[in-house]
mmCIF file with all atom_site columns, C-alpha atoms in Angstrom:
data_model
loop_
_atom_site.group_PDB
_atom_site.id
_atom_site.type_symbol
_atom_site.label_atom_id
_atom_site.label_alt_id
_atom_site.label_comp_id
_atom_site.label_asym_id
_atom_site.label_entity_id
_atom_site.label_seq_id
_atom_site.pdbx_PDB_ins_code
_atom_site.Cartn_x
_atom_site.Cartn_y
_atom_site.Cartn_z
_atom_site.occupancy
_atom_site.B_iso_or_equiv
_atom_site.pdbx_formal_charge
_atom_site.auth_seq_id
_atom_site.auth_comp_id
_atom_site.auth_asym_id
_atom_site.auth_atom_id
_atom_site.pdbx_PDB_model_num
ATOM 1   C CA . GLN A 1 1   ? -32.947 -27.858 9.865  1.00 48.00 ? 16  GLN A CA 1
ATOM 2   C CA . LYS A 1 2   ? -33.035 -24.208 10.942 1.00 56.00 ? 17  LYS A CA 1
ATOM 3   C CA . PHE A 1 3   ? -31.073 -23.045 13.975 1.00 56.00 ? 18  PHE A CA 1
ATOM 4   C CA . SER A 1 4   ? -33.225 -21.223 16.517 1.00 65.00 ? 19  SER A CA 1
ATOM 5   C CA . GLY A 1 5   ? -32.772 -19.781 19.975 1.00 77.00 ? 20  GLY A CA 1
ATOM 6   C CA . GLY A 1 6   ? -29.301 -18.418 19.360 1.00 91.00 ? 21  GLY A CA 1
ATOM 7   C CA . ILE A 1 7   ? -27.207 -16.123 17.240 1.00 95.00 ? 22  ILE A CA 1
ATOM 8   C CA . ARG A 1 8   ? -26.696 -16.848 13.550 1.00 95.00 ? 23  ARG A CA 1
ATOM 9   C CA . VAL A 1 9   ? -23.241 -15.712 12.479 1.00 97.00 ? 24  VAL A CA 1
ATOM 10  C CA . SER A 1 10  ? -22.103 -14.967 8.942  1.00 97.00 ? 25  SER A CA 1
ATOM 11  C CA . ILE A 1 11  ? -19.218 -17.045 7.590  1.00 97.00 ? 26  ILE A CA 1
ATOM 12  C CA . ARG A 1 12  ? -17.579 -13.652 6.969  1.00 96.00 ? 27  ARG A CA 1
ATOM 13  C CA . GLN A 1 13  ? -16.992 -13.454 10.755 1.00 97.00 ? 28  GLN A CA 1
ATOM 14  C CA . LYS A 1 14  ? -14.809 -16.591 10.918 1.00 96.00 ? 29  LYS A CA 1
ATOM 15  C CA . GLY A 1 15  ? -11.674 -15.689 12.846 1.00 95.00 ? 30  GLY A CA 1
ATOM 16  C CA . ASN A 1 16  ? -13.268 -12.676 14.555 1.00 95.00 ? 31  ASN A CA 1
ATOM 17  C CA . PRO A 1 17  ? -11.986 -12.706 18.170 1.00 93.00 ? 32  PRO A CA 1
ATOM 18  C CA . VAL A 1 18  ? -15.418 -11.501 19.348 1.00 94.00 ? 33  VAL A CA 1
ATOM 19  C CA . LEU A 1 19  ? -16.819 -14.999 18.813 1.00 96.00 ? 34  LEU A CA 1
ATOM 20  C CA . LYS A 1 20  ? -14.757 -16.670 21.544 1.00 94.00 ? 35  LYS A CA 1
ATOM 21  C CA . HIS A 1 21  ? -16.371 -14.312 24.064 1.00 95.00 ? 36  HIS A CA 1
ATOM 22  C CA . ILE A 1 22  ? -19.964 -15.236 23.178 1.00 93.00 ? 37  ILE A CA 1
ATOM 23  C CA . ARG A 1 23  ? -20.538 -17.969 25.748 1.00 92.00 ? 38  ARG A CA 1
ATOM 24  C CA . LYS A 1 24  ? -23.964 -17.433 27.349 1.00 91.00 ? 39  LYS A CA 1
ATOM 25  C CA . VAL A 1 25  ? -25.924 -17.803 24.107 1.00 92.00 ? 40  VAL A CA 1
ATOM 26  C CA . PRO A 1 26  ? -25.533 -20.559 21.512 1.00 93.00 ? 41  PRO A CA 1
ATOM 27  C CA . TRP A 1 27  ? -24.360 -19.449 18.091 1.00 95.00 ? 42  TRP A CA 1
ATOM 28  C CA . GLU A 1 28  ? -23.541 -21.061 14.782 1.00 94.00 ? 43  GLU A CA 1
ATOM 29  C CA . PHE A 1 29  ? -22.219 -20.067 11.388 1.00 95.00 ? 44  PHE A CA 1
ATOM 30  C CA . ASP A 1 30  ? -24.777 -19.642 8.644  1.00 93.00 ? 45  ASP A CA 1
ATOM 31  C CA . GLU A 1 31  ? -23.824 -19.244 4.998  1.00 92.00 ? 46  GLU A CA 1
ATOM 32  C CA . GLY A 1 32  ? -25.446 -16.596 2.886  1.00 90.00 ? 47  GLY A CA 1
ATOM 33  C CA . LEU A 1 33  ? -26.296 -14.071 5.608  1.00 94.00 ? 48  LEU A CA 1
ATOM 34  C CA . VAL A 1 34  ? -26.239 -10.429 4.559  1.00 95.00 ? 49  VAL A CA 1
ATOM 35  C CA . ALA A 1 35  ? -25.800 -9.230  8.153  1.00 97.00 ? 50  ALA A CA 1
ATOM 36  C CA . ASP A 1 36  ? -22.817 -10.335 10.222 1.00 97.00 ? 51  ASP A CA 1
ATOM 37  C CA . TYR A 1 37  ? -25.062 -11.421 13.100 1.00 97.00 ? 52  TYR A CA 1
ATOM 38  C CA . ILE A 1 38  ? -28.753 -12.294 13.251 1.00 95.00 ? 53  ILE A CA 1
ATOM 39  C CA . LEU A 1 39  ? -29.652 -11.664 16.883 1.00 93.00 ? 54  LEU A CA 1
ATOM 40  C CA . GLY A 1 40  ? -33.387 -12.357 16.648 1.00 89.00 ? 55  GLY A CA 1
ATOM 41  C CA . ALA A 1 41  ? -36.340 -12.270 14.288 1.00 88.00 ? 56  ALA A CA 1
ATOM 42  C CA . THR A 1 42  ? -36.095 -8.494  13.810 1.00 91.00 ? 57  THR A CA 1
ATOM 43  C CA . CYS A 1 43  ? -32.572 -7.675  15.042 1.00 95.00 ? 58  CYS A CA 1
ATOM 44  C CA . VAL A 1 44  ? -29.343 -7.759  13.041 1.00 96.00 ? 59  VAL A CA 1
ATOM 45  C CA . ALA A 1 45  ? -25.825 -6.452  13.552 1.00 97.00 ? 60  ALA A CA 1
ATOM 46  C CA . LEU A 1 46  ? -22.924 -5.457  11.351 1.00 98.00 ? 61  LEU A CA 1
ATOM 47  C CA . TYR A 1 47  ? -19.423 -5.606  12.851 1.00 97.00 ? 62  TYR A CA 1
ATOM 48  C CA . LEU A 1 48  ? -16.764 -3.061  11.925 1.00 97.00 ? 63  LEU A CA 1
ATOM 49  C CA . SER A 1 49  ? -13.407 -2.164  13.413 1.00 97.00 ? 64  SER A CA 1
ATOM 50  C CA . VAL A 1 50  ? -12.328 1.458   13.304 1.00 98.00 ? 65  VAL A CA 1
ATOM 51  C CA . ARG A 1 51  ? -8.983  0.370   11.856 1.00 97.00 ? 66  ARG A CA 1
ATOM 52  C CA . TYR A 1 52  ? -10.720 -1.390  8.948  1.00 97.00 ? 67  TYR A CA 1
ATOM 53  C CA . TYR A 1 53  ? -13.054 1.577   8.432  1.00 97.00 ? 68  TYR A CA 1
ATOM 54  C CA . THR A 1 54  ? -10.106 3.989   8.120  1.00 97.00 ? 69  THR A CA 1
ATOM 55  C CA . LEU A 1 55  ? -8.508  1.707   5.503  1.00 97.00 ? 70  LEU A CA 1
ATOM 56  C CA . GLN A 1 56  ? -11.747 0.919   3.607  1.00 97.00 ? 71  GLN A CA 1
ATOM 57  C CA . PRO A 1 57  ? -14.255 3.738   4.259  1.00 96.00 ? 72  PRO A CA 1
ATOM 58  C CA . ASP A 1 58  ? -16.609 2.640   1.453  1.00 96.00 ? 73  ASP A CA 1
ATOM 59  C CA . TYR A 1 59  ? -16.983 -0.886  2.859  1.00 97.00 ? 74  TYR A CA 1
ATOM 60  C CA . ILE A 1 60  ? -19.682 0.002   5.402  1.00 97.00 ? 75  ILE A CA 1
ATOM 61  C CA . HIS A 1 61  ? -21.741 1.891   2.796  1.00 96.00 ? 76  HIS A CA 1
ATOM 62  C CA . GLU A 1 62  ? -21.777 -1.191  0.557  1.00 96.00 ? 77  GLU A CA 1
ATOM 63  C CA . ARG A 1 63  ? -22.754 -3.433  3.474  1.00 96.00 ? 78  ARG A CA 1
ATOM 64  C CA . LEU A 1 64  ? -25.581 -1.079  4.484  1.00 96.00 ? 79  LEU A CA 1
ATOM 65  C CA . LYS A 1 65  ? -26.930 -1.031  0.921  1.00 95.00 ? 80  LYS A CA 1
ATOM 66  C CA . LEU A 1 66  ? -27.009 -4.832  0.881  1.00 94.00 ? 81  LEU A CA 1
ATOM 67  C CA . LEU A 1 67  ? -28.594 -5.008  4.334  1.00 94.00 ? 82  LEU A CA 1
ATOM 68  C CA . GLY A 1 68  ? -31.552 -2.817  3.433  1.00 89.00 ? 83  GLY A CA 1
ATOM 69  C CA . LYS A 1 69  ? -34.125 -1.618  5.947  1.00 87.00 ? 84  LYS A CA 1
ATOM 70  C CA . GLY A 1 70  ? -36.095 -4.807  6.603  1.00 87.00 ? 85  GLY A CA 1
ATOM 71  C CA . HIS A 1 71  ? -35.197 -5.145  10.281 1.00 91.00 ? 86  HIS A CA 1
ATOM 72  C CA . ARG A 1 72  ? -36.667 -3.285  13.247 1.00 92.00 ? 87  ARG A CA 1
ATOM 73  C CA . LEU A 1 73  ? -33.357 -3.075  15.143 1.00 96.00 ? 88  LEU A CA 1
ATOM 74  C CA . ARG A 1 74  ? -30.155 -2.670  13.150 1.00 96.00 ? 89  ARG A CA 1
ATOM 75  C CA . VAL A 1 75  ? -26.941 -2.441  15.179 1.00 97.00 ? 90  VAL A CA 1
ATOM 76  C CA . LEU A 1 76  ? -23.572 -1.219  13.996 1.00 98.00 ? 91  LEU A CA 1
ATOM 77  C CA . LEU A 1 77  ? -21.118 -2.859  16.391 1.00 97.00 ? 92  LEU A CA 1
ATOM 78  C CA . VAL A 1 78  ? -17.831 -0.971  16.211 1.00 98.00 ? 93  VAL A CA 1
ATOM 79  C CA . GLN A 1 79  ? -14.598 -2.084  17.820 1.00 97.00 ? 94  GLN A CA 1
ATOM 80  C CA . VAL A 1 80  ? -12.428 0.929   18.647 1.00 98.00 ? 95  VAL A CA 1
ATOM 81  C CA . ASP A 1 81  ? -8.935  -0.370  17.902 1.00 96.00 ? 96  ASP A CA 1
ATOM 82  C CA . VAL A 1 82  ? -6.961  2.763   16.999 1.00 96.00 ? 97  VAL A CA 1
ATOM 83  C CA . LYS A 1 83  ? -5.224  5.327   19.185 1.00 95.00 ? 98  LYS A CA 1
ATOM 84  C CA . ASP A 1 84  ? -7.116  8.484   18.127 1.00 96.00 ? 99  ASP A CA 1
ATOM 85  C CA . PRO A 1 85  ? -10.566 7.384   16.947 1.00 97.00 ? 100 PRO A CA 1
ATOM 86  C CA . GLN A 1 86  ? -12.429 10.704  17.298 1.00 97.00 ? 101 GLN A CA 1
ATOM 87  C CA . HIS A 1 87  ? -12.620 11.609  13.596 1.00 97.00 ? 102 HIS A CA 1
ATOM 88  C CA . ALA A 1 88  ? -13.605 8.096   12.481 1.00 97.00 ? 103 ALA A CA 1
ATOM 89  C CA . LEU A 1 89  ? -16.161 7.796   15.292 1.00 97.00 ? 104 LEU A CA 1
ATOM 90  C CA . SER A 1 90  ? -17.821 11.074  14.356 1.00 97.00 ? 105 SER A CA 1
ATOM 91  C CA . GLN A 1 91  ? -18.112 9.824   10.760 1.00 98.00 ? 106 GLN A CA 1
ATOM 92  C CA . LEU A 1 92  ? -19.496 6.476   11.925 1.00 98.00 ? 107 LEU A CA 1
ATOM 93  C CA . MET A 1 93  ? -21.987 8.242   14.211 1.00 98.00 ? 108 MET A CA 1
ATOM 94  C CA . ARG A 1 94  ? -23.233 10.249  11.234 1.00 97.00 ? 109 ARG A CA 1
ATOM 95  C CA . ILE A 1 95  ? -23.504 7.090   9.105  1.00 97.00 ? 110 ILE A CA 1
ATOM 96  C CA . ALA A 1 96  ? -25.415 5.321   11.891 1.00 97.00 ? 111 ALA A CA 1
ATOM 97  C CA . ILE A 1 97  ? -27.869 8.200   12.318 1.00 97.00 ? 112 ILE A CA 1
ATOM 98  C CA . LEU A 1 98  ? -28.511 8.565   8.582  1.00 96.00 ? 113 LEU A CA 1
ATOM 99  C CA . SER A 1 99  ? -28.901 4.784   8.231  1.00 95.00 ? 114 SER A CA 1
ATOM 100 C CA . GLU A 1 100 ? -31.202 4.506   11.262 1.00 95.00 ? 115 GLU A CA 1
ATOM 101 C CA . MET A 1 101 ? -28.802 2.173   13.011 1.00 96.00 ? 116 MET A CA 1
ATOM 102 C CA . THR A 1 102 ? -27.953 1.850   16.685 1.00 97.00 ? 117 THR A CA 1
ATOM 103 C CA . LEU A 1 103 ? -24.233 2.446   17.193 1.00 97.00 ? 118 LEU A CA 1
ATOM 104 C CA . MET A 1 104 ? -22.547 0.314   19.856 1.00 97.00 ? 119 MET A CA 1
ATOM 105 C CA . LEU A 1 105 ? -18.872 0.846   20.675 1.00 98.00 ? 120 LEU A CA 1
ATOM 106 C CA . ALA A 1 106 ? -16.479 -1.634  22.243 1.00 97.00 ? 121 ALA A CA 1
ATOM 107 C CA . TRP A 1 107 ? -12.823 -1.096  23.081 1.00 96.00 ? 122 TRP A CA 1
ATOM 108 C CA . SER A 1 108 ? -11.932 -4.805  23.098 1.00 94.00 ? 123 SER A CA 1
ATOM 109 C CA . ALA A 1 109 ? -13.182 -8.064  21.609 1.00 92.00 ? 124 ALA A CA 1
ATOM 110 C CA . GLU A 1 110 ? -14.365 -9.148  25.043 1.00 92.00 ? 125 GLU A CA 1
ATOM 111 C CA . GLU A 1 111 ? -16.377 -5.996  25.574 1.00 92.00 ? 126 GLU A CA 1
#
């Protein structure tokens, strides 16, 4: 039975504090997703914290390769969780533009 009408969430996101703030839309974990979140038929999102990006800068490139270009709207949801994020954010902006992704920034899990 396929889940419809809500957000499909990759198992990789288990423990992500963002999930406890998604209350207005039903969501459920789905094994085997390439994206972190399937938000609709043509919309997907990858989640990345700036802290993780600074420790593992190649991670997002690998994820983008796996994701491919088969979705009309591709969102890179970035949680800004470091004190001076300017350098990392300029790099992530460049990655988003070159990958044809929409960059969304949040300064907290709730945001």
